Amino acid sequence: FWGATVITNLVSSIPYAGDMITMWIWGNFSINKATLMRFFTLHFLLPFLMLFMIIIHIIFLHKNSSNNPLGSNKSMDKIPFHPYFSYKDLFSLMMILTMMLLIINIFPYMLM
């Protein structure tokens, strides 16, 4: 129930539309099949949304190097940082996924 409380508090804090969105997610405080389907759908889509945001981050922020996000003119003797940060981000993502897979496969009930 803690996760549901956190999600409800985060969504309800959105100005003007938070209460309406909260009522839509929880189905006016009644738990039925439609409410559970909405809840599980949102939780299924959230990792894909996060993956999309990571890809956008890698493409647009590191394209001009992270020390020059506006893409202004820089001298030609500087080392481009795009490959370094892109590989670093991909390596970090792979390490996180590997650790999560190890936890899930070795201790399947640890996170419950």
PDB file of N, CA and C in Angstrom:
ATOM      1  N   PHE A   1       0.811  -1.202   0.000  1.00  0.00           N
ATOM      2  CA  PHE A   1       0.000   0.000   0.000  1.00  0.00           C
ATOM      3  C   PHE A   1       0.848   1.258   0.000  1.00  0.00           C
ATOM      4  N   TRP A   2       2.121   1.124   0.391  1.00  0.00           N
ATOM      5  CA  TRP A   2       2.985   2.305   0.430  1.00  0.00           C
ATOM      6  C   TRP A   2       3.180   2.882  -0.961  1.00  0.00           C
ATOM      7  N   GLY A   3       3.407   2.016  -1.963  1.00  0.00           N
ATOM      8  CA  GLY A   3       3.597   2.484  -3.336  1.00  0.00           C
ATOM      9  C   GLY A   3       2.365   3.192  -3.854  1.00  0.00           C
ATOM     10  N   ALA A   4       1.189   2.655  -3.549  1.00  0.00           N
ATOM     11  CA  ALA A   4      -0.045   3.304  -3.989  1.00  0.00           C
ATOM     12  C   ALA A   4      -0.212   4.660  -3.321  1.00  0.00           C
ATOM     13  N   THR A   5       0.183   4.777  -2.060  1.00  0.00           N
ATOM     14  CA  THR A   5       0.096   6.061  -1.367  1.00  0.00           C
ATOM     15  C   THR A   5       1.021   7.085  -1.999  1.00  0.00           C
ATOM     16  N   VAL A   6       2.242   6.675  -2.320  1.00  0.00           N
ATOM     17  CA  VAL A   6       3.197   7.595  -2.944  1.00  0.00           C
ATOM     18  C   VAL A   6       2.687   8.045  -4.305  1.00  0.00           C
ATOM     19  N   ILE A   7       2.205   7.107  -5.110  1.00  0.00           N
ATOM     20  CA  ILE A   7       1.688   7.463  -6.436  1.00  0.00           C
ATOM     21  C   ILE A   7       0.499   8.406  -6.304  1.00  0.00           C
ATOM     22  N   THR A   8      -0.408   8.121  -5.377  1.00  0.00           N
ATOM     23  CA  THR A   8      -1.571   8.985  -5.187  1.00  0.00           C
ATOM     24  C   THR A   8      -1.152  10.382  -4.764  1.00  0.00           C
ATOM     25  N   ASN A   9      -0.200  10.491  -3.850  1.00  0.00           N
ATOM     26  CA  ASN A   9       0.255  11.808  -3.406  1.00  0.00           C
ATOM     27  C   ASN A   9       0.945  12.570  -4.521  1.00  0.00           C
ATOM     28  N   LEU A  10       1.770  11.895  -5.316  1.00  0.00           N
ATOM     29  CA  LEU A  10       2.453  12.571  -6.420  1.00  0.00           C
ATOM     30  C   LEU A  10       1.466  13.058  -7.467  1.00  0.00           C
ATOM     31  N   VAL A  11       0.511  12.215  -7.816  1.00  0.00           N
ATOM     32  CA  VAL A  11      -0.453  12.604  -8.848  1.00  0.00           C
ATOM     33  C   VAL A  11      -1.379  13.698  -8.334  1.00  0.00           C
ATOM     34  N   SER A  12      -1.822  13.604  -7.094  1.00  0.00           N
ATOM     35  CA  SER A  12      -2.758  14.604  -6.577  1.00  0.00           C
ATOM     36  C   SER A  12      -2.102  15.960  -6.352  1.00  0.00           C
ATOM     37  N   SER A  13      -0.771  16.020  -6.369  1.00  0.00           N
ATOM     38  CA  SER A  13      -0.102  17.313  -6.182  1.00  0.00           C
ATOM     39  C   SER A  13       0.024  18.108  -7.475  1.00  0.00           C
ATOM     40  N   ILE A  14      -0.419  17.554  -8.609  1.00  0.00           N
ATOM     41  CA  ILE A  14      -0.395  18.289  -9.877  1.00  0.00           C
ATOM     42  C   ILE A  14      -1.422  19.413  -9.786  1.00  0.00           C
ATOM     43  N   PRO A  15      -1.025  20.650 -10.072  1.00  0.00           N
ATOM     44  CA  PRO A  15      -1.978  21.766  -9.945  1.00  0.00           C
ATOM     45  C   PRO A  15      -3.167  21.616 -10.891  1.00  0.00           C
ATOM     46  N   TYR A  16      -4.334  21.984 -10.411  1.00  0.00           N
ATOM     47  CA  TYR A  16      -5.594  22.054 -11.155  1.00  0.00           C
ATOM     48  C   TYR A  16      -6.160  20.691 -11.551  1.00  0.00           C
ATOM     49  N   ALA A  17      -5.354  19.788 -12.072  1.00  0.00           N
ATOM     50  CA  ALA A  17      -5.884  18.531 -12.608  1.00  0.00           C
ATOM     51  C   ALA A  17      -5.581  17.327 -11.727  1.00  0.00           C
ATOM     52  N   GLY A  18      -4.854  17.511 -10.635  1.00  0.00           N
ATOM     53  CA  GLY A  18      -4.413  16.383  -9.821  1.00  0.00           C
ATOM     54  C   GLY A  18      -5.538  15.563  -9.228  1.00  0.00           C
ATOM     55  N   ASP A  19      -6.563  16.240  -8.674  1.00  0.00           N
ATOM     56  CA  ASP A  19      -7.675  15.503  -8.073  1.00  0.00           C
ATOM     57  C   ASP A  19      -8.441  14.700  -9.116  1.00  0.00           C
ATOM     58  N   MET A  20      -8.647  15.296 -10.282  1.00  0.00           N
ATOM     59  CA  MET A  20      -9.378  14.603 -11.344  1.00  0.00           C
ATOM     60  C   MET A  20      -8.598  13.373 -11.833  1.00  0.00           C
ATOM     61  N   ILE A  21      -7.272  13.521 -11.989  1.00  0.00           N
ATOM     62  CA  ILE A  21      -6.450  12.391 -12.438  1.00  0.00           C
ATOM     63  C   ILE A  21      -6.432  11.293 -11.376  1.00  0.00           C
ATOM     64  N   THR A  22      -6.357  11.690 -10.104  1.00  0.00           N
ATOM     65  CA  THR A  22      -6.369  10.711  -9.015  1.00  0.00           C
ATOM     66  C   THR A  22      -7.672   9.922  -9.009  1.00  0.00           C
ATOM     67  N   MET A  23      -8.793  10.628  -9.164  1.00  0.00           N
ATOM     68  CA  MET A  23     -10.091   9.941  -9.205  1.00  0.00           C
ATOM     69  C   MET A  23     -10.169   8.997 -10.406  1.00  0.00           C
ATOM     70  N   TRP A  24      -9.589   9.398 -11.549  1.00  0.00           N
ATOM     71  CA  TRP A  24      -9.628   8.533 -12.733  1.00  0.00           C
ATOM     72  C   TRP A  24      -8.787   7.277 -12.519  1.00  0.00           C
ATOM     73  N   ILE A  25      -7.578   7.444 -11.923  1.00  0.00           N
ATOM     74  CA  ILE A  25      -6.708   6.283 -11.695  1.00  0.00           C
ATOM     75  C   ILE A  25      -7.362   5.293 -10.737  1.00  0.00           C
ATOM     76  N   TRP A  26      -7.906   5.792  -9.640  1.00  0.00           N
ATOM     77  CA  TRP A  26      -8.425   4.887  -8.618  1.00  0.00           C
ATOM     78  C   TRP A  26      -9.894   4.555  -8.805  1.00  0.00           C
ATOM     79  N   GLY A  27     -10.556   5.127  -9.818  1.00  0.00           N
ATOM     80  CA  GLY A  27     -11.955   4.782 -10.069  1.00  0.00           C
ATOM     81  C   GLY A  27     -12.868   5.233  -8.956  1.00  0.00           C
ATOM     82  N   ASN A  28     -12.667   6.460  -8.470  1.00  0.00           N
ATOM     83  CA  ASN A  28     -13.499   7.048  -7.418  1.00  0.00           C
ATOM     84  C   ASN A  28     -13.460   6.204  -6.143  1.00  0.00           C
ATOM     85  N   PHE A  29     -12.273   5.739  -5.790  1.00  0.00           N
ATOM     86  CA  PHE A  29     -12.001   5.006  -4.557  1.00  0.00           C
ATOM     87  C   PHE A  29     -12.711   3.660  -4.478  1.00  0.00           C
ATOM     88  N   SER A  30     -13.053   3.067  -5.614  1.00  0.00           N
ATOM     89  CA  SER A  30     -13.588   1.711  -5.607  1.00  0.00           C
ATOM     90  C   SER A  30     -12.643   0.831  -6.419  1.00  0.00           C
ATOM     91  N   ILE A  31     -12.301  -0.308  -5.884  1.00  0.00           N
ATOM     92  CA  ILE A  31     -11.381  -1.212  -6.569  1.00  0.00           C
ATOM     93  C   ILE A  31     -12.213  -2.240  -7.331  1.00  0.00           C
ATOM     94  N   ASN A  32     -12.125  -2.189  -8.633  1.00  0.00           N
ATOM     95  CA  ASN A  32     -12.801  -3.174  -9.472  1.00  0.00           C
ATOM     96  C   ASN A  32     -11.876  -3.528 -10.623  1.00  0.00           C
ATOM     97  N   LYS A  33     -12.378  -4.286 -11.578  1.00  0.00           N
ATOM     98  CA  LYS A  33     -11.516  -4.767 -12.653  1.00  0.00           C
ATOM     99  C   LYS A  33     -10.980  -3.622 -13.510  1.00  0.00           C
ATOM    100  N   ALA A  34     -11.815  -2.616 -13.813  1.00  0.00           N
ATOM    101  CA  ALA A  34     -11.363  -1.488 -14.642  1.00  0.00           C
ATOM    102  C   ALA A  34     -10.274  -0.688 -13.937  1.00  0.00           C
ATOM    103  N   THR A  35     -10.414  -0.498 -12.634  1.00  0.00           N
ATOM    104  CA  THR A  35      -9.408   0.249 -11.879  1.00  0.00           C
ATOM    105  C   THR A  35      -8.081  -0.494 -11.877  1.00  0.00           C
ATOM    106  N   LEU A  36      -8.117  -1.795 -11.663  1.00  0.00           N
ATOM    107  CA  LEU A  36      -6.888  -2.576 -11.659  1.00  0.00           C
ATOM    108  C   LEU A  36      -6.239  -2.586 -13.030  1.00  0.00           C
ATOM    109  N   MET A  37      -7.042  -2.640 -14.084  1.00  0.00           N
ATOM    110  CA  MET A  37      -6.481  -2.612 -15.436  1.00  0.00           C
ATOM    111  C   MET A  37      -5.781  -1.285 -15.707  1.00  0.00           C
ATOM    112  N   ARG A  38      -6.380  -0.168 -15.290  1.00  0.00           N
ATOM    113  CA  ARG A  38      -5.728   1.138 -15.457  1.00  0.00           C
ATOM    114  C   ARG A  38      -4.434   1.183 -14.666  1.00  0.00           C
ATOM    115  N   PHE A  39      -4.477   0.706 -13.430  1.00  0.00           N
ATOM    116  CA  PHE A  39      -3.302   0.743 -12.562  1.00  0.00           C
ATOM    117  C   PHE A  39      -2.168  -0.102 -13.141  1.00  0.00           C
ATOM    118  N   PHE A  40      -2.473  -1.326 -13.578  1.00  0.00           N
ATOM    119  CA  PHE A  40      -1.441  -2.197 -14.141  1.00  0.00           C
ATOM    120  C   PHE A  40      -0.939  -1.675 -15.480  1.00  0.00           C
ATOM    121  N   THR A  41      -1.811  -1.063 -16.262  1.00  0.00           N
ATOM    122  CA  THR A  41      -1.390  -0.489 -17.542  1.00  0.00           C
ATOM    123  C   THR A  41      -0.402   0.638 -17.319  1.00  0.00           C
ATOM    124  N   LEU A  42      -0.687   1.507 -16.356  1.00  0.00           N
ATOM    125  CA  LEU A  42       0.240   2.605 -16.065  1.00  0.00           C
ATOM    126  C   LEU A  42       1.582   2.065 -15.582  1.00  0.00           C
ATOM    127  N   HIS A  43       1.555   1.012 -14.770  1.00  0.00           N
ATOM    128  CA  HIS A  43       2.810   0.454 -14.280  1.00  0.00           C
ATOM    129  C   HIS A  43       3.562  -0.313 -15.356  1.00  0.00           C
ATOM    130  N   PHE A  44       2.850  -0.835 -16.342  1.00  0.00           N
ATOM    131  CA  PHE A  44       3.515  -1.497 -17.457  1.00  0.00           C
ATOM    132  C   PHE A  44       4.163  -0.470 -18.379  1.00  0.00           C
ATOM    133  N   LEU A  45       3.509   0.665 -18.601  1.00  0.00           N
ATOM    134  CA  LEU A  45       4.018   1.671 -19.531  1.00  0.00           C
ATOM    135  C   LEU A  45       5.135   2.521 -18.934  1.00  0.00           C
ATOM    136  N   LEU A  46       5.201   2.635 -17.617  1.00  0.00           N
ATOM    137  CA  LEU A  46       6.194   3.504 -16.985  1.00  0.00           C
ATOM    138  C   LEU A  46       7.632   3.143 -17.355  1.00  0.00           C
ATOM    139  N   PRO A  47       8.067   1.877 -17.347  1.00  0.00           N
ATOM    140  CA  PRO A  47       9.459   1.590 -17.756  1.00  0.00           C
ATOM    141  C   PRO A  47       9.754   1.977 -19.198  1.00  0.00           C
ATOM    142  N   PHE A  48       8.764   1.815 -20.087  1.00  0.00           N
ATOM    143  CA  PHE A  48       8.979   2.215 -21.472  1.00  0.00           C
ATOM    144  C   PHE A  48       9.086   3.727 -21.603  1.00  0.00           C
ATOM    145  N   LEU A  49       8.308   4.447 -20.814  1.00  0.00           N
ATOM    146  CA  LEU A  49       8.415   5.908 -20.807  1.00  0.00           C
ATOM    147  C   LEU A  49       9.789   6.335 -20.300  1.00  0.00           C
ATOM    148  N   MET A  50      10.281   5.668 -19.252  1.00  0.00           N
ATOM    149  CA  MET A  50      11.609   5.985 -18.737  1.00  0.00           C
ATOM    150  C   MET A  50      12.685   5.659 -19.764  1.00  0.00           C
ATOM    151  N   LEU A  51      12.551   4.533 -20.470  1.00  0.00           N
ATOM    152  CA  LEU A  51      13.503   4.171 -21.514  1.00  0.00           C
ATOM    153  C   LEU A  51      13.501   5.207 -22.632  1.00  0.00           C
ATOM    154  N   PHE A  52      12.329   5.679 -23.024  1.00  0.00           N
ATOM    155  CA  PHE A  52      12.222   6.709 -24.049  1.00  0.00           C
ATOM    156  C   PHE A  52      12.925   7.991 -23.601  1.00  0.00           C
ATOM    157  N   MET A  53      12.739   8.379 -22.342  1.00  0.00           N
ATOM    158  CA  MET A  53      13.389   9.594 -21.835  1.00  0.00           C
ATOM    159  C   MET A  53      14.911   9.425 -21.787  1.00  0.00           C
ATOM    160  N   ILE A  54      15.399   8.237 -21.463  1.00  0.00           N
ATOM    161  CA  ILE A  54      16.844   7.979 -21.456  1.00  0.00           C
ATOM    162  C   ILE A  54      17.410   8.085 -22.861  1.00  0.00           C
ATOM    163  N   ILE A  55      16.696   7.531 -23.830  1.00  0.00           N
ATOM    164  CA  ILE A  55      17.163   7.609 -25.218  1.00  0.00           C
ATOM    165  C   ILE A  55      17.200   9.054 -25.691  1.00  0.00           C
ATOM    166  N   ILE A  56      16.167   9.819 -25.382  1.00  0.00           N
ATOM    167  CA  ILE A  56      16.145  11.243 -25.746  1.00  0.00           C
ATOM    168  C   ILE A  56      17.314  11.965 -25.085  1.00  0.00           C
ATOM    169  N   HIS A  57      17.596  11.630 -23.828  1.00  0.00           N
ATOM    170  CA  HIS A  57      18.714  12.242 -23.110  1.00  0.00           C
ATOM    171  C   HIS A  57      20.032  11.945 -23.813  1.00  0.00           C
ATOM    172  N   ILE A  58      20.244  10.692 -24.174  1.00  0.00           N
ATOM    173  CA  ILE A  58      21.505  10.310 -24.820  1.00  0.00           C
ATOM    174  C   ILE A  58      21.648  10.978 -26.179  1.00  0.00           C
ATOM    175  N   ILE A  59      20.577  11.004 -26.950  1.00  0.00           N
ATOM    176  CA  ILE A  59      20.662  11.557 -28.307  1.00  0.00           C
ATOM    177  C   ILE A  59      20.896  13.063 -28.288  1.00  0.00           C
ATOM    178  N   PHE A  60      20.092  13.792 -27.529  1.00  0.00           N
ATOM    179  CA  PHE A  60      20.128  15.245 -27.644  1.00  0.00           C
ATOM    180  C   PHE A  60      21.132  15.921 -26.722  1.00  0.00           C
ATOM    181  N   LEU A  61      21.324  15.420 -25.502  1.00  0.00           N
ATOM    182  CA  LEU A  61      22.255  16.093 -24.603  1.00  0.00           C
ATOM    183  C   LEU A  61      23.693  15.806 -24.983  1.00  0.00           C
ATOM    184  N   HIS A  62      24.005  14.561 -25.287  1.00  0.00           N
ATOM    185  CA  HIS A  62      25.392  14.207 -25.554  1.00  0.00           C
ATOM    186  C   HIS A  62      25.814  14.450 -26.994  1.00  0.00           C
ATOM    187  N   LYS A  63      24.882  14.843 -27.843  1.00  0.00           N
ATOM    188  CA  LYS A  63      25.243  15.089 -29.235  1.00  0.00           C
ATOM    189  C   LYS A  63      26.219  16.256 -29.345  1.00  0.00           C
ATOM    190  N   ASN A  64      25.996  17.307 -28.586  1.00  0.00           N
ATOM    191  CA  ASN A  64      26.862  18.485 -28.614  1.00  0.00           C
ATOM    192  C   ASN A  64      27.865  18.478 -27.480  1.00  0.00           C
ATOM    193  N   SER A  65      28.001  17.410 -26.809  1.00  0.00           N
ATOM    194  CA  SER A  65      28.828  17.192 -25.625  1.00  0.00           C
ATOM    195  C   SER A  65      28.184  17.845 -24.414  1.00  0.00           C
ATOM    196  N   SER A  66      28.340  17.217 -23.276  1.00  0.00           N
ATOM    197  CA  SER A  66      27.634  17.697 -22.100  1.00  0.00           C
ATOM    198  C   SER A  66      28.231  18.984 -21.549  1.00  0.00           C
ATOM    199  N   ASN A  67      29.454  19.344 -21.955  1.00  0.00           N
ATOM    200  CA  ASN A  67      29.996  20.614 -21.491  1.00  0.00           C
ATOM    201  C   ASN A  67      29.567  21.759 -22.402  1.00  0.00           C
ATOM    202  N   ASN A  68      28.814  21.455 -23.480  1.00  0.00           N
ATOM    203  CA  ASN A  68      28.344  22.475 -24.408  1.00  0.00           C
ATOM    204  C   ASN A  68      26.933  22.116 -24.875  1.00  0.00           C
ATOM    205  N   PRO A  69      25.945  22.135 -23.964  1.00  0.00           N
ATOM    206  CA  PRO A  69      24.609  21.668 -24.346  1.00  0.00           C
ATOM    207  C   PRO A  69      23.905  22.566 -25.354  1.00  0.00           C
ATOM    208  N   LEU A  70      24.300  23.841 -25.463  1.00  0.00           N
ATOM    209  CA  LEU A  70      23.656  24.736 -26.422  1.00  0.00           C
ATOM    210  C   LEU A  70      24.232  24.603 -27.819  1.00  0.00           C
ATOM    211  N   GLY A  71      25.364  23.941 -27.966  1.00  0.00           N
ATOM    212  CA  GLY A  71      25.965  23.749 -29.269  1.00  0.00           C
ATOM    213  C   GLY A  71      26.647  24.988 -29.810  1.00  0.00           C
ATOM    214  N   SER A  72      27.105  25.865 -28.936  1.00  0.00           N
ATOM    215  CA  SER A  72      27.794  27.070 -29.407  1.00  0.00           C
ATOM    216  C   SER A  72      29.170  26.695 -29.961  1.00  0.00           C
ATOM    217  N   ASN A  73      29.792  27.638 -30.655  1.00  0.00           N
ATOM    218  CA  ASN A  73      31.091  27.361 -31.278  1.00  0.00           C
ATOM    219  C   ASN A  73      32.136  27.044 -30.218  1.00  0.00           C
ATOM    220  N   LYS A  74      32.935  26.044 -30.510  1.00  0.00           N
ATOM    221  CA  LYS A  74      34.014  25.672 -29.609  1.00  0.00           C
ATOM    222  C   LYS A  74      35.268  25.461 -30.444  1.00  0.00           C
ATOM    223  N   SER A  75      36.374  25.512 -29.806  1.00  0.00           N
ATOM    224  CA  SER A  75      37.621  25.359 -30.554  1.00  0.00           C
ATOM    225  C   SER A  75      37.772  23.915 -31.031  1.00  0.00           C
ATOM    226  N   MET A  76      38.485  23.747 -32.135  1.00  0.00           N
ATOM    227  CA  MET A  76      38.606  22.433 -32.764  1.00  0.00           C
ATOM    228  C   MET A  76      39.536  21.485 -32.001  1.00  0.00           C
ATOM    229  N   ASP A  77      40.373  21.996 -31.115  1.00  0.00           N
ATOM    230  CA  ASP A  77      41.309  21.124 -30.418  1.00  0.00           C
ATOM    231  C   ASP A  77      40.709  20.487 -29.164  1.00  0.00           C
ATOM    232  N   LYS A  78      39.444  20.748 -28.883  1.00  0.00           N
ATOM    233  CA  LYS A  78      38.814  20.097 -27.745  1.00  0.00           C
ATOM    234  C   LYS A  78      38.438  18.666 -28.099  1.00  0.00           C
ATOM    235  N   ILE A  79      38.449  17.810 -27.100  1.00  0.00           N
ATOM    236  CA  ILE A  79      38.073  16.412 -27.290  1.00  0.00           C
ATOM    237  C   ILE A  79      36.547  16.331 -27.252  1.00  0.00           C
ATOM    238  N   PRO A  80      35.905  15.717 -28.245  1.00  0.00           N
ATOM    239  CA  PRO A  80      34.444  15.577 -28.197  1.00  0.00           C
ATOM    240  C   PRO A  80      34.044  14.571 -27.112  1.00  0.00           C
ATOM    241  N   PHE A  81      33.051  14.930 -26.331  1.00  0.00           N
ATOM    242  CA  PHE A  81      32.650  14.094 -25.203  1.00  0.00           C
ATOM    243  C   PHE A  81      31.481  13.172 -25.531  1.00  0.00           C
ATOM    244  N   HIS A  82      30.899  13.304 -26.724  1.00  0.00           N
ATOM    245  CA  HIS A  82      29.721  12.501 -27.050  1.00  0.00           C
ATOM    246  C   HIS A  82      29.961  10.998 -26.907  1.00  0.00           C
ATOM    247  N   PRO A  83      31.020  10.417 -27.493  1.00  0.00           N
ATOM    248  CA  PRO A  83      31.189   8.958 -27.348  1.00  0.00           C
ATOM    249  C   PRO A  83      31.425   8.534 -25.897  1.00  0.00           C
ATOM    250  N   TYR A  84      32.184   9.311 -25.155  1.00  0.00           N
ATOM    251  CA  TYR A  84      32.492   8.935 -23.773  1.00  0.00           C
ATOM    252  C   TYR A  84      31.216   8.848 -22.941  1.00  0.00           C
ATOM    253  N   PHE A  85      30.406   9.906 -22.966  1.00  0.00           N
ATOM    254  CA  PHE A  85      29.211   9.919 -22.135  1.00  0.00           C
ATOM    255  C   PHE A  85      28.154   8.942 -22.645  1.00  0.00           C
ATOM    256  N   SER A  86      28.087   8.755 -23.946  1.00  0.00           N
ATOM    257  CA  SER A  86      27.125   7.782 -24.483  1.00  0.00           C
ATOM    258  C   SER A  86      27.489   6.372 -24.033  1.00  0.00           C
ATOM    259  N   TYR A  87      28.761   6.008 -24.146  1.00  0.00           N
ATOM    260  CA  TYR A  87      29.184   4.682 -23.700  1.00  0.00           C
ATOM    261  C   TYR A  87      29.043   4.545 -22.184  1.00  0.00           C
ATOM    262  N   LYS A  88      29.323   5.610 -21.462  1.00  0.00           N
ATOM    263  CA  LYS A  88      29.177   5.572 -20.007  1.00  0.00           C
ATOM    264  C   LYS A  88      27.710   5.354 -19.624  1.00  0.00           C
ATOM    265  N   ASP A  89      26.798   6.045 -20.295  1.00  0.00           N
ATOM    266  CA  ASP A  89      25.377   5.868 -20.015  1.00  0.00           C
ATOM    267  C   ASP A  89      24.915   4.456 -20.360  1.00  0.00           C
ATOM    268  N   LEU A  90      25.347   3.945 -21.503  1.00  0.00           N
ATOM    269  CA  LEU A  90      24.959   2.589 -21.893  1.00  0.00           C
ATOM    270  C   LEU A  90      25.535   1.548 -20.935  1.00  0.00           C
ATOM    271  N   PHE A  91      26.780   1.735 -20.507  1.00  0.00           N
ATOM    272  CA  PHE A  91      27.393   0.818 -19.551  1.00  0.00           C
ATOM    273  C   PHE A  91      26.647   0.854 -18.215  1.00  0.00           C
ATOM    274  N   SER A  92      26.281   2.056 -17.763  1.00  0.00           N
ATOM    275  CA  SER A  92      25.540   2.177 -16.506  1.00  0.00           C
ATOM    276  C   SER A  92      24.186   1.489 -16.608  1.00  0.00           C
ATOM    277  N   LEU A  93      23.500   1.685 -17.723  1.00  0.00           N
ATOM    278  CA  LEU A  93      22.210   1.035 -17.918  1.00  0.00           C
ATOM    279  C   LEU A  93      22.356  -0.484 -17.909  1.00  0.00           C
ATOM    280  N   MET A  94      23.379  -0.999 -18.578  1.00  0.00           N
ATOM    281  CA  MET A  94      23.594  -2.443 -18.608  1.00  0.00           C
ATOM    282  C   MET A  94      23.930  -2.987 -17.217  1.00  0.00           C
ATOM    283  N   MET A  95      24.702  -2.244 -16.439  1.00  0.00           N
ATOM    284  CA  MET A  95      25.035  -2.682 -15.081  1.00  0.00           C
ATOM    285  C   MET A  95      23.788  -2.718 -14.198  1.00  0.00           C
ATOM    286  N   ILE A  96      22.944  -1.701 -14.306  1.00  0.00           N
ATOM    287  CA  ILE A  96      21.717  -1.669 -13.508  1.00  0.00           C
ATOM    288  C   ILE A  96      20.803  -2.827 -13.893  1.00  0.00           C
ATOM    289  N   LEU A  97      20.642  -3.058 -15.204  1.00  0.00           N
ATOM    290  CA  LEU A  97      19.806  -4.171 -15.649  1.00  0.00           C
ATOM    291  C   LEU A  97      20.378  -5.513 -15.196  1.00  0.00           C
ATOM    292  N   THR A  98      21.699  -5.671 -15.257  1.00  0.00           N
ATOM    293  CA  THR A  98      22.326  -6.908 -14.810  1.00  0.00           C
ATOM    294  C   THR A  98      22.098  -7.131 -13.320  1.00  0.00           C
ATOM    295  N   MET A  99      22.264  -6.096 -12.531  1.00  0.00           N
ATOM    296  CA  MET A  99      22.057  -6.229 -11.085  1.00  0.00           C
ATOM    297  C   MET A  99      20.600  -6.571 -10.772  1.00  0.00           C
ATOM    298  N   MET A 100      19.666  -5.917 -11.456  1.00  0.00           N
ATOM    299  CA  MET A 100      18.257  -6.219 -11.216  1.00  0.00           C
ATOM    300  C   MET A 100      17.923  -7.657 -11.626  1.00  0.00           C
ATOM    301  N   LEU A 101      18.461  -8.110 -12.762  1.00  0.00           N
ATOM    302  CA  LEU A 101      18.215  -9.487 -13.186  1.00  0.00           C
ATOM    303  C   LEU A 101      18.817 -10.489 -12.206  1.00  0.00           C
ATOM    304  N   LEU A 102      20.002 -10.191 -11.670  1.00  0.00           N
ATOM    305  CA  LEU A 102      20.595 -11.080 -10.670  1.00  0.00           C
ATOM    306  C   LEU A 102      19.728 -11.154  -9.420  1.00  0.00           C
ATOM    307  N   ILE A 103      19.265 -10.007  -8.956  1.00  0.00           N
ATOM    308  CA  ILE A 103      18.411  -9.995  -7.761  1.00  0.00           C
ATOM    309  C   ILE A 103      17.129 -10.773  -8.021  1.00  0.00           C
ATOM    310  N   ILE A 104      16.513 -10.543  -9.182  1.00  0.00           N
ATOM    311  CA  ILE A 104      15.249 -11.209  -9.494  1.00  0.00           C
ATOM    312  C   ILE A 104      15.434 -12.714  -9.637  1.00  0.00           C
ATOM    313  N   ASN A 105      16.525 -13.149 -10.264  1.00  0.00           N
ATOM    314  CA  ASN A 105      16.717 -14.580 -10.507  1.00  0.00           C
ATOM    315  C   ASN A 105      17.255 -15.333  -9.300  1.00  0.00           C
ATOM    316  N   ILE A 106      18.104 -14.707  -8.494  1.00  0.00           N
ATOM    317  CA  ILE A 106      18.683 -15.404  -7.345  1.00  0.00           C
ATOM    318  C   ILE A 106      17.751 -15.356  -6.137  1.00  0.00           C
ATOM    319  N   PHE A 107      17.157 -14.189  -5.876  1.00  0.00           N
ATOM    320  CA  PHE A 107      16.245 -14.005  -4.746  1.00  0.00           C
ATOM    321  C   PHE A 107      14.902 -13.495  -5.268  1.00  0.00           C
ATOM    322  N   PRO A 108      14.056 -14.366  -5.812  1.00  0.00           N
ATOM    323  CA  PRO A 108      12.843 -13.887  -6.478  1.00  0.00           C
ATOM    324  C   PRO A 108      11.841 -13.217  -5.544  1.00  0.00           C
ATOM    325  N   TYR A 109      11.844 -13.546  -4.258  1.00  0.00           N
ATOM    326  CA  TYR A 109      10.864 -12.962  -3.344  1.00  0.00           C
ATOM    327  C   TYR A 109      11.459 -11.854  -2.484  1.00  0.00           C
ATOM    328  N   MET A 110      12.640 -11.383  -2.816  1.00  0.00           N
ATOM    329  CA  MET A 110      13.308 -10.377  -1.990  1.00  0.00           C
ATOM    330  C   MET A 110      12.585  -9.030  -2.027  1.00  0.00           C
ATOM    331  N   LEU A 111      12.042  -8.653  -3.169  1.00  0.00           N
ATOM    332  CA  LEU A 111      11.426  -7.342  -3.309  1.00  0.00           C
ATOM    333  C   LEU A 111       9.944  -7.344  -2.966  1.00  0.00           C
ATOM    334  N   MET A 112       9.416  -8.443  -2.472  1.00  0.00           N
ATOM    335  CA  MET A 112       7.985  -8.505  -2.148  1.00  0.00           C
ATOM    336  C   MET A 112       7.743  -8.187  -0.700  1.00  0.00           C
TER     337      MET A 112
END
